[in-house]
Amino acid sequence: MENKGKLMSLFAGLKRDESIEQPKDTLGGGFTVLDTDVYPAVVKMAYAGKSRGGAQSVTIEFQLPDERTHKETFYVTSGDAKGNKNYYESNGTRRYLPGFVTVDELCAVATGHLLADQETATKIVKEYDFDAGGEIDKEVPALTDLIGKKVKLAIRKVVEFKRKEIDGKWVDIDETREKNEVDKAFNEDGFTVNELMNKAEEAEFIDAWVEKNQGKVKDLTKGKKASP
């Protein structure tokens, strides 16, 4: 997976850098939350956005089996206060942000090109607006080449504390919720980016991921206390 020669993309500044440790295939530890598993999916919509703190994001809605959908916003940069970069530094080693890795790999397995090469076009989506108190039509830069692509997604069931704004700060409160998070993206045949780059004859990581994680819940509340 290589970047195209000429970048004409909203994310052109997010090219991969050899000085940053490359992501590896790792086995990390109404509405119905999906059980942890791998699901076939089609990208219904994908568009760029930005947080109040300046972090660039990509929101993706997936069509899943049985008419279910999954919509998730991935933050691909760190925000203005931290230099708005697609990586962080820990113990002297620079690593890509998890949200950047997921979107970058999804773009690669679905379209053959990384996030930095994804061109955008204006489309209208429904988005919740706090001032309006509901959904409104909003113009967004959509990653058009992703839309309609078939992939496979490793999706986790996650338990976390709910959050509430208190005195201008968002804090965990003593209530929990379940949600889903995309942990890994594969192409339609189940290959990861690394397997495709290494010209692997068989897709092996997907089976290893299922064996280790299927049906398990990622509990983000374990060993932690919420605010009173």
Coordinates of N, CA and C in Angstrom, one line a residue:
M1 N 0.8 -1.2 0.0 CA 0.0 0.0 0.0 C 0.9 1.2 0.0
E2 N 1.0 1.9 -1.1 CA 1.8 3.1 -1.2 C 1.0 4.3 -1.5
N3 N 1.4 5.5 -1.0 CA 0.7 6.7 -1.4 C 0.9 7.0 -2.8
K4 N -0.2 7.6 -3.5 CA -0.1 8.0 -4.8 C 0.9 9.2 -4.9
G5 N 1.4 9.4 -6.1 CA 2.4 10.5 -6.3 C 1.9 11.9 -5.9
K6 N 0.8 12.3 -6.4 CA 0.3 13.6 -6.2 C -0.9 13.6 -5.2
L7 N -0.8 14.3 -4.1 CA -1.8 14.3 -3.1 C -2.7 15.4 -3.3
M8 N -4.0 15.1 -3.4 CA -5.0 16.1 -3.6 C -6.1 15.8 -2.6
S9 N -5.8 15.8 -1.3 CA -6.6 15.2 -0.3 C -6.7 16.1 0.9
L10 N -7.8 16.2 1.6 CA -8.0 16.9 2.9 C -7.0 16.3 3.9
F11 N -6.6 15.1 3.8 CA -5.7 14.4 4.7 C -4.3 14.2 4.2
A12 N -3.9 15.1 3.2 CA -2.6 14.9 2.6 C -1.5 15.1 3.6
G13 N -1.7 15.8 4.7 CA -0.7 16.0 5.7 C -0.5 14.9 6.6
L14 N -1.3 13.8 6.5 CA -1.2 12.7 7.4 C -0.5 11.5 6.8
K15 N 0.5 11.8 6.0 CA 1.3 10.7 5.4 C 2.0 9.9 6.5
R16 N 2.3 8.7 6.2 CA 3.1 7.9 7.1 C 4.6 8.3 7.1
D17 N 5.2 8.2 8.2 CA 6.6 8.6 8.4 C 7.4 7.5 8.9
E18 N 8.6 7.2 8.3 CA 9.4 6.1 8.7 C 9.9 6.2 10.1
S19 N 9.9 7.5 10.7 CA 10.4 7.7 12.0 C 9.4 7.3 13.1
I20 N 8.2 7.0 12.7 CA 7.1 6.6 13.6 C 6.9 5.1 13.6
E21 N 6.8 4.5 14.7 CA 6.7 3.0 14.8 C 5.4 2.6 14.0
Q22 N 5.5 1.7 13.1 CA 4.4 1.3 12.2 C 3.5 0.4 13.0
P23 N 2.2 0.6 12.8 CA 1.2 -0.3 13.6 C 1.3 -1.7 13.2
K24 N 1.2 -2.6 14.1 CA 1.3 -4.1 13.9 C -0.1 -4.7 14.0
D25 N -0.2 -5.9 13.5 CA -1.4 -6.7 13.7 C -1.3 -7.3 15.1
T26 N -2.0 -6.7 16.1 CA -1.9 -7.2 17.5 C -3.2 -7.6 18.0
L27 N -3.2 -8.6 18.9 CA -4.4 -9.1 19.5 C -4.6 -8.4 20.9
G28 N -5.0 -7.2 20.9 CA -5.1 -6.5 22.1 C -6.3 -7.0 23.0
G29 N -5.7 -6.7 24.1 CA -6.7 -7.1 25.0 C -8.1 -6.2 24.7
G30 N -35.2 -1.8 20.7 CA -34.3 -0.8 20.3 C -33.0 -1.3 19.7
F31 N -32.1 -0.5 20.3 CA -30.8 -0.7 19.9 C -30.1 -1.8 20.6
T32 N -29.4 -2.7 19.9 CA -28.8 -3.8 20.5 C -27.3 -3.7 20.3
V33 N -26.5 -3.8 21.3 CA -25.1 -3.7 21.2 C -24.6 -5.1 20.7
L34 N -23.8 -5.1 19.6 CA -23.3 -6.4 19.1 C -22.3 -7.1 20.0
D35 N -22.3 -8.4 20.0 CA -21.3 -9.2 20.7 C -20.0 -9.0 19.9
T36 N -18.9 -9.1 20.7 CA -17.6 -9.1 20.1 C -17.4 -10.2 19.0
D37 N -17.1 -9.8 17.8 CA -16.9 -10.7 16.7 C -16.5 -10.0 15.5
V38 N -16.3 -10.8 14.4 CA -16.0 -10.2 13.1 C -17.2 -10.2 12.2
Y39 N -17.6 -9.1 11.6 CA -18.8 -8.9 10.8 C -18.5 -8.4 9.4
P40 N -19.2 -8.9 8.4 CA -19.1 -8.3 7.1 C -19.8 -7.0 7.1
A41 N -19.3 -6.0 6.4 CA -19.9 -4.7 6.4 C -19.7 -4.0 5.1
V42 N -20.6 -3.0 4.9 CA -20.5 -2.1 3.7 C -20.5 -0.7 4.2
V43 N -19.6 0.1 3.7 CA -19.5 1.5 4.1 C -20.6 2.3 3.5
K44 N -21.6 2.8 4.4 CA -22.7 3.6 3.9 C -22.3 5.0 3.7
M45 N -21.5 5.6 4.6 CA -21.1 7.0 4.5 C -19.8 7.1 5.3
A46 N -19.0 8.0 4.9 CA -17.7 8.3 5.5 C -17.4 9.8 5.3
Y47 N -17.2 10.6 6.3 CA -17.0 12.0 6.1 C -16.1 12.6 7.2
A48 N -15.4 13.7 6.9 CA -14.5 14.3 7.8 C -15.1 15.3 8.7
G49 N -14.6 15.5 9.8 CA -15.1 16.5 10.7 C -14.0 17.1 11.6
K50 N -14.3 17.9 12.6 CA -13.3 18.4 13.5 C -14.0 18.7 14.9
S51 N -13.3 18.4 16.0 CA -13.8 18.6 17.3 C -13.6 20.0 17.7
R52 N -14.2 20.4 18.8 CA -14.1 21.8 19.3 C -12.6 22.1 19.6
G53 N -11.9 21.1 19.9 CA -10.5 21.3 20.2 C -9.6 21.2 19.0
G54 N -10.2 21.1 17.8 CA -9.4 21.1 16.6 C -8.9 19.7 16.1
A55 N -9.3 18.6 16.8 CA -8.9 17.3 16.3 C -9.6 16.9 15.1
Q56 N -8.9 16.5 14.1 CA -9.6 16.0 12.8 C -10.2 14.6 13.1
S57 N -11.4 14.4 12.5 CA -12.1 13.1 12.7 C -12.6 12.6 11.4
V58 N -12.9 11.3 11.4 CA -13.6 10.7 10.3 C -14.8 9.9 10.9
T59 N -16.0 10.2 10.5 CA -17.1 9.5 11.0 C -17.6 8.5 9.9
I60 N -17.8 7.3 10.3 CA -18.1 6.2 9.3 C -19.3 5.5 9.8
E61 N -20.3 5.3 8.9 CA -21.5 4.5 9.1 C -21.4 3.2 8.3
F62 N -21.5 2.1 9.0 CA -21.4 0.8 8.3 C -22.8 0.1 8.3
Q63 N -23.1 -0.5 7.2 CA -24.2 -1.4 7.1 C -23.8 -2.8 7.5
L64 N -24.4 -3.4 8.4 CA -24.1 -4.7 8.9 C -25.2 -5.7 8.6
P65 N -25.0 -7.0 8.9 CA -26.0 -8.0 8.6 C -27.3 -7.7 9.4
D66 N -28.4 -8.3 8.9 CA -29.7 -8.2 9.6 C -30.2 -6.7 9.7
E67 N -29.8 -5.9 8.7 CA -30.2 -4.5 8.6 C -29.7 -3.6 9.8
R68 N -28.7 -4.1 10.5 CA -28.2 -3.3 11.6 C -27.1 -2.4 11.0
T69 N -26.8 -1.3 11.8 CA -25.8 -0.4 11.4 C -24.9 -0.1 12.6
H70 N -23.7 0.4 12.2 CA -22.8 0.8 13.3 C -22.1 2.1 12.8
K71 N -22.2 3.2 13.6 CA -21.7 4.5 13.3 C -20.7 4.9 14.3
E72 N -19.5 5.3 13.9 CA -18.4 5.6 14.9 C -17.6 6.8 14.3
T73 N -17.2 7.6 15.3 CA -16.3 8.7 14.9 C -14.9 8.4 15.4
F74 N -13.9 8.4 14.5 CA -12.5 8.1 14.8 C -11.7 9.4 14.7
Y75 N -11.0 9.7 15.8 CA -10.1 10.9 15.8 C -8.8 10.6 15.2
V76 N -8.4 11.2 14.2 CA -7.2 10.9 13.4 C -6.0 11.9 13.7
T77 N -6.3 13.0 14.5 CA -5.3 13.9 14.9 C -5.5 14.2 16.4
S78 N -4.5 14.8 17.1 CA -4.6 15.0 18.5 C -5.2 16.3 19.0
G79 N -5.5 17.2 18.1 CA -6.1 18.5 18.5 C -5.1 19.6 18.5
D80 N -5.6 20.8 18.6 CA -4.7 22.0 18.5 C -3.7 22.0 19.7
A81 N -4.2 21.7 20.9 CA -3.4 21.8 22.1 C -2.1 20.9 22.0
K82 N -2.2 19.8 21.3 CA -1.1 18.8 21.2 C -0.5 18.8 19.8
G83 N -0.7 19.9 19.1 CA 0.0 20.0 17.8 C -0.8 19.5 16.6
N84 N -2.0 18.9 16.9 CA -2.8 18.4 15.8 C -2.1 17.4 14.9
K85 N -1.4 16.4 15.6 CA -0.6 15.4 14.9 C -1.4 14.1 14.9
N86 N -1.0 13.2 14.0 CA -1.6 11.9 13.9 C -0.8 10.8 14.7
Y87 N 0.0 11.3 15.6 CA 0.8 10.4 16.4 C 1.0 11.0 17.8
Y88 N 1.4 10.1 18.8 CA 1.7 10.6 20.1 C 3.1 10.0 20.5
E89 N 3.7 10.5 21.5 CA 5.0 10.0 21.9 C 5.0 9.4 23.3
S90 N 5.5 8.3 23.5 CA 5.6 7.6 24.8 C 6.9 6.9 25.0
N91 N 7.6 7.3 26.1 CA 8.9 6.8 26.4 C 9.9 6.9 25.2
G92 N 9.8 8.0 24.5 CA 10.7 8.3 23.5 C 10.4 7.6 22.1
T93 N 9.3 6.9 22.1 CA 8.8 6.3 20.8 C 7.5 6.9 20.3
R94 N 7.5 7.3 19.0 CA 6.3 7.8 18.5 C 5.4 6.7 17.8
R95 N 4.2 6.8 18.2 CA 3.2 5.8 17.7 C 2.0 6.5 17.1
Y96 N 1.4 5.9 16.1 CA 0.2 6.5 15.5 C -1.0 6.4 16.5
L97 N -1.9 7.5 16.5 CA -3.1 7.4 17.2 C -4.0 6.2 16.8
P98 N -4.6 5.5 17.7 CA -5.4 4.4 17.4 C -6.5 4.7 16.3
G99 N -7.1 5.9 16.4 CA -8.2 6.2 15.5 C -7.6 6.4 14.1
F100 N -6.4 7.0 14.0 CA -5.7 7.1 12.7 C -5.4 5.8 12.1
V101 N -4.9 4.9 12.9 CA -4.5 3.5 12.4 C -5.8 2.8 11.8
T102 N -6.9 2.9 12.6 CA -8.1 2.2 12.1 C -8.6 2.7 10.8
V103 N -8.7 4.1 10.7 CA -9.2 4.7 9.5 C -8.2 4.5 8.3
D104 N -6.9 4.6 8.6 CA -5.9 4.5 7.6 C -5.9 3.0 7.0
E105 N -6.0 2.1 7.9 CA -6.1 0.7 7.4 C -7.4 0.4 6.7
L106 N -8.5 0.9 7.2 CA -9.8 0.7 6.5 C -9.7 1.3 5.1
C107 N -9.2 2.5 4.9 CA -9.0 3.1 3.6 C -8.2 2.1 2.7
A108 N -7.1 1.6 3.3 CA -6.2 0.8 2.5 C -6.8 -0.5 2.0
V109 N -7.5 -1.2 3.0 CA -8.1 -2.5 2.6 C -9.3 -2.3 1.7
A110 N -10.0 -1.2 1.8 CA -11.2 -1.0 1.0 C -11.0 -0.4 -0.3
T111 N -10.0 0.5 -0.4 CA -9.8 1.3 -1.7 C -8.4 1.0 -2.3
G112 N -7.5 0.5 -1.5 CA -6.1 0.3 -2.0 C -5.3 1.5 -1.8
H113 N -5.8 2.6 -1.2 CA -5.0 3.8 -0.9 C -5.2 4.2 0.5
L114 N -4.2 4.8 1.1 CA -4.2 5.2 2.5 C -5.1 6.5 2.7
L115 N -5.3 6.9 3.9 CA -6.2 8.0 4.2 C -5.6 9.3 3.6
A116 N -4.3 9.5 3.5 CA -3.8 10.7 3.0 C -4.1 10.9 1.5
D117 N -4.5 9.8 0.8 CA -4.8 9.9 -0.6 C -6.3 9.9 -0.9
Q118 N -7.2 9.9 0.1 CA -8.6 9.9 -0.1 C -9.1 11.3 -0.5
E119 N -9.7 11.4 -1.6 CA -10.3 12.7 -2.1 C -11.7 12.8 -1.5
T120 N -12.1 14.1 -1.4 CA -13.4 14.3 -0.7 C -14.3 15.1 -1.7
A121 N -15.6 15.0 -1.4 CA -16.6 15.8 -2.2 C -17.7 16.2 -1.2
T122 N -18.3 17.3 -1.4 CA -19.3 17.8 -0.4 C -20.6 16.9 -0.6
K123 N -21.1 16.5 0.6 CA -22.4 15.7 0.6 C -23.2 16.2 1.8
I124 N -24.5 15.9 1.8 CA -25.3 16.3 2.9 C -25.6 15.1 3.8
V125 N -25.4 15.3 5.1 CA -25.7 14.2 6.1 C -26.6 14.8 7.2
K126 N -27.2 13.9 8.0 CA -28.0 14.3 9.2 C -27.0 14.2 10.3
E127 N -26.9 15.3 11.1 CA -26.0 15.4 12.3 C -26.8 16.0 13.4
Y128 N -26.5 15.5 14.6 CA -27.1 16.1 15.8 C -26.5 17.5 16.1
D129 N -27.3 18.5 16.3 CA -26.9 19.8 16.6 C -27.4 20.2 18.0
F130 N -26.5 20.5 18.9 CA -26.9 20.8 20.3 C -27.7 22.1 20.4
D131 N -27.4 23.1 19.6 CA -28.2 24.3 19.6 C -29.6 24.1 19.1
A132 N -29.7 23.3 18.1 CA -31.0 23.0 17.5 C -31.8 22.0 18.3
G133 N -31.1 21.2 19.1 CA -31.7 20.2 19.9 C -32.2 19.0 19.1
G134 N -31.6 18.8 18.0 CA -32.0 17.6 17.2 C -31.1 17.5 15.9
E135 N -31.5 16.6 15.0 CA -30.7 16.5 13.8 C -31.0 17.5 12.8
I136 N -29.9 18.0 12.1 CA -30.1 19.0 11.0 C -29.3 18.5 9.8
D137 N -29.6 19.0 8.6 CA -28.9 18.7 7.4 C -27.6 19.5 7.5
K138 N -26.5 18.8 7.2 CA -25.2 19.5 7.3 C -24.3 19.1 6.1
E139 N -23.6 20.1 5.5 CA -22.7 19.8 4.4 C -21.4 19.3 5.0
V140 N -20.9 18.2 4.5 CA -19.6 17.6 5.0 C -18.7 17.2 3.9
P141 N -17.4 17.1 4.1 CA -16.5 16.6 3.1 C -16.5 15.1 3.2
A142 N -17.1 14.4 2.2 CA -17.3 12.9 2.3 C -16.1 12.3 1.6
L143 N -15.7 11.2 2.1 CA -14.6 10.3 1.5 C -15.3 9.4 0.5
T144 N -15.5 9.9 -0.7 CA -16.4 9.3 -1.7 C -15.9 7.9 -2.1
D145 N -14.6 7.7 -2.2 CA -14.1 6.4 -2.7 C -14.4 5.3 -1.7
L146 N -14.6 5.6 -0.4 CA -14.9 4.6 0.6 C -16.3 4.1 0.5
I147 N -17.2 5.0 0.1 CA -18.7 4.7 0.2 C -19.0 3.6 -0.7
G148 N -19.7 2.6 -0.2 CA -20.1 1.4 -1.0 C -19.1 0.3 -0.9
K149 N -18.0 0.4 -0.3 CA -17.0 -0.6 -0.3 C -17.3 -1.7 0.7
K150 N -17.0 -2.9 0.4 CA -17.3 -4.1 1.3 C -16.0 -4.4 2.1
V151 N -16.1 -4.6 3.4 CA -15.0 -5.0 4.2 C -15.5 -6.0 5.3
K152 N -14.5 -6.4 6.1 CA -14.9 -7.1 7.3 C -14.3 -6.3 8.5
L153 N -15.1 -6.3 9.6 CA -14.7 -5.5 10.8 C -14.7 -6.3 12.0
A154 N -13.6 -6.2 12.8 CA -13.5 -6.8 14.1 C -14.1 -5.8 15.1
I155 N -15.3 -6.1 15.6 CA -16.0 -5.2 16.5 C -16.1 -5.7 17.9
R156 N -15.7 -4.8 18.8 CA -15.7 -5.2 20.3 C -17.0 -4.6 21.0
K157 N -17.5 -5.4 21.9 CA -18.4 -4.9 22.9 C -17.6 -4.3 24.0
V158 N -18.0 -3.0 24.4 CA -17.2 -2.3 25.4 C -18.2 -1.8 26.5
V159 N -17.7 -1.9 27.7 CA -18.5 -1.3 28.9 C -17.6 -0.2 29.4
E160 N -18.3 1.0 29.6 CA -17.6 2.2 30.1 C -18.5 3.0 31.0
F161 N -17.9 3.9 31.7 CA -18.7 4.8 32.5 C -19.3 5.9 31.6
K162 N -20.5 6.3 31.9 CA -21.1 7.4 31.3 C -20.4 8.7 31.7
R163 N -20.5 9.7 30.9 CA -19.8 11.0 31.2 C -20.8 12.1 31.3
K164 N -20.4 13.1 32.2 CA -21.3 14.2 32.4 C -20.4 15.5 32.5
E165 N -20.9 16.6 32.0 CA -20.2 17.8 32.2 C -20.5 18.5 33.5
I166 N -19.5 18.6 34.3 CA -19.6 19.2 35.7 C -18.6 20.3 35.8
D167 N -19.1 21.5 36.1 CA -18.2 22.7 36.2 C -17.3 22.9 35.0
G168 N -17.8 22.6 33.8 CA -17.0 22.8 32.6 C -16.1 21.7 32.2
K169 N -16.1 20.6 33.0 CA -15.3 19.5 32.7 C -16.1 18.2 32.6
W170 N -15.7 17.4 31.6 CA -16.4 16.1 31.4 C -15.8 15.1 32.3
V171 N -16.6 14.4 33.2 CA -16.1 13.4 34.1 C -16.9 12.2 34.0
D172 N -16.3 11.0 34.5 CA -17.0 9.8 34.5 C -18.0 9.8 35.7
I173 N -19.2 9.3 35.5 CA -20.2 9.2 36.6 C -20.5 7.8 36.9
D174 N -21.1 7.5 38.0 CA -21.3 6.2 38.5 C -22.5 5.5 37.8
E175 N -22.5 5.5 36.5 CA -23.4 4.8 35.6 C -22.6 4.2 34.5
T176 N -23.0 3.1 34.0 CA -22.2 2.5 32.9 C -23.1 2.3 31.6
R177 N -22.5 2.1 30.5 CA -23.2 1.9 29.3 C -22.4 0.9 28.5
E178 N -23.0 0.2 27.6 CA -22.4 -0.7 26.6 C -22.4 0.0 25.2
K179 N -21.3 -0.2 24.5 CA -21.2 0.3 23.1 C -20.3 -0.6 22.3
N180 N -20.3 -0.3 21.0 CA -19.4 -1.1 20.1 C -18.3 -0.2 19.6
E181 N -17.1 -0.8 19.4 CA -16.0 -0.1 18.8 C -15.3 -1.0 17.8
V182 N -14.9 -0.4 16.6 CA -14.2 -1.1 15.6 C -12.8 -1.3 16.1
D183 N -12.3 -2.5 16.2 CA -10.9 -2.7 16.6 C -9.9 -3.0 15.5
K184 N -10.4 -3.5 14.4 CA -9.6 -3.9 13.2 C -10.4 -4.0 12.0
A185 N -9.8 -3.5 10.9 CA -10.4 -3.6 9.6 C -9.7 -4.6 8.7
F186 N -10.5 -5.4 7.9 CA -10.0 -6.4 7.0 C -10.6 -6.1 5.6
N187 N -10.0 -6.6 4.6 CA -10.6 -6.5 3.3 C -11.7 -7.5 3.2
E188 N -12.4 -7.6 2.1 CA -13.6 -8.5 1.9 C -13.2 -9.9 2.1
D189 N -11.9 -10.3 1.8 CA -11.5 -11.6 1.9 C -10.8 -11.9 3.3
G190 N -10.8 -10.9 4.2 CA -10.3 -11.2 5.5 C -8.8 -10.9 5.7
F191 N -8.2 -10.2 4.8 CA -6.8 -9.9 4.9 C -6.6 -8.5 5.6
T192 N -5.5 -8.4 6.4 CA -5.1 -7.2 7.0 C -4.2 -6.4 6.0
V193 N -4.0 -5.1 6.3 CA -3.1 -4.3 5.5 C -1.7 -5.0 5.5
N194 N -1.2 -5.4 6.7 CA 0.1 -6.0 6.7 C 0.2 -7.3 5.9
E195 N -0.8 -8.1 6.0 CA -0.9 -9.3 5.2 C -0.8 -9.0 3.7
L196 N -1.6 -8.0 3.3 CA -1.6 -7.6 1.9 C -0.2 -7.1 1.4
M197 N 0.4 -6.3 2.3 CA 1.7 -5.8 1.9 C 2.8 -6.8 1.8
N198 N 2.6 -7.9 2.7 CA 3.6 -9.0 2.7 C 3.2 -10.1 1.8
K199 N 2.1 -9.9 1.0 CA 1.7 -10.8 0.0 C 1.4 -12.2 0.6
A200 N 0.8 -12.2 1.7 CA 0.4 -13.5 2.4 C -0.6 -14.3 1.6
E201 N -0.4 -15.6 1.5 CA -1.2 -16.4 0.7 C -2.6 -16.7 1.4
E202 N -2.6 -16.6 2.8 CA -3.8 -16.9 3.5 C -4.0 -15.8 4.6
A203 N -5.3 -15.5 4.8 CA -5.6 -14.5 5.9 C -5.7 -15.3 7.2
E204 N -4.6 -15.1 8.0 CA -4.5 -15.8 9.3 C -4.9 -15.0 10.5
F205 N -4.6 -13.7 10.4 CA -4.8 -12.9 11.6 C -6.3 -12.8 12.0
I206 N -7.2 -12.8 11.1 CA -8.6 -12.7 11.4 C -9.1 -13.9 12.2
D207 N -8.6 -15.1 11.9 CA -9.0 -16.2 12.7 C -8.4 -16.2 14.1
A208 N -7.1 -15.7 14.2 CA -6.5 -15.5 15.5 C -7.2 -14.5 16.4
W209 N -7.7 -13.4 15.7 CA -8.5 -12.4 16.5 C -9.8 -13.0 17.0
V210 N -10.5 -13.7 16.2 CA -11.7 -14.3 16.6 C -11.5 -15.3 17.7
E211 N -10.5 -16.1 17.6 CA -10.2 -17.1 18.6 C -9.9 -16.5 20.0
K212 N -9.2 -15.4 20.0 CA -8.9 -14.7 21.3 C -10.0 -13.8 21.8
N213 N -10.8 -13.2 21.0 CA -11.7 -12.2 21.4 C -13.2 -12.4 21.3
Q214 N -13.6 -13.4 20.5 CA -15.0 -13.6 20.2 C -15.8 -13.8 21.5
G215 N -16.9 -12.9 21.6 CA -17.8 -13.0 22.8 C -17.3 -12.3 24.0
K216 N -16.1 -11.8 24.0 CA -15.6 -11.2 25.2 C -15.9 -9.7 25.3
V217 N -16.0 -9.2 26.5 CA -16.3 -7.7 26.7 C -15.1 -7.0 27.2
K218 N -14.8 -5.9 26.6 CA -13.8 -5.0 27.0 C -14.3 -4.1 28.1
D219 N -13.9 -4.3 29.3 CA -14.4 -3.5 30.5 C -13.5 -2.4 30.8
L220 N -13.9 -1.1 30.5 CA -13.1 0.0 30.8 C -13.3 0.6 32.2
T221 N -14.2 0.0 32.9 CA -14.5 0.4 34.3 C -13.7 -0.4 35.3
K222 N -13.1 -1.5 34.9 CA -12.4 -2.3 35.8 C -11.3 -1.6 36.5
G223 N -11.3 -1.7 37.9 CA -10.2 -1.1 38.7 C -10.3 0.4 38.7
K224 N -11.4 1.0 38.2 CA -11.5 2.5 38.2 C -12.7 2.9 39.1
K225 N -12.7 4.2 39.5 CA -13.8 4.7 40.2 C -14.4 5.9 39.5
A226 N -15.7 6.0 39.4 CA -16.3 7.2 38.8 C -16.4 8.3 39.8
S227 N -16.8 9.5 39.3 CA -17.0 10.6 40.2 C -18.3 10.4 41.1
P228 N -18.3 11.0 42.3 CA -19.5 10.8 43.1 C -20.8 11.3 42.4

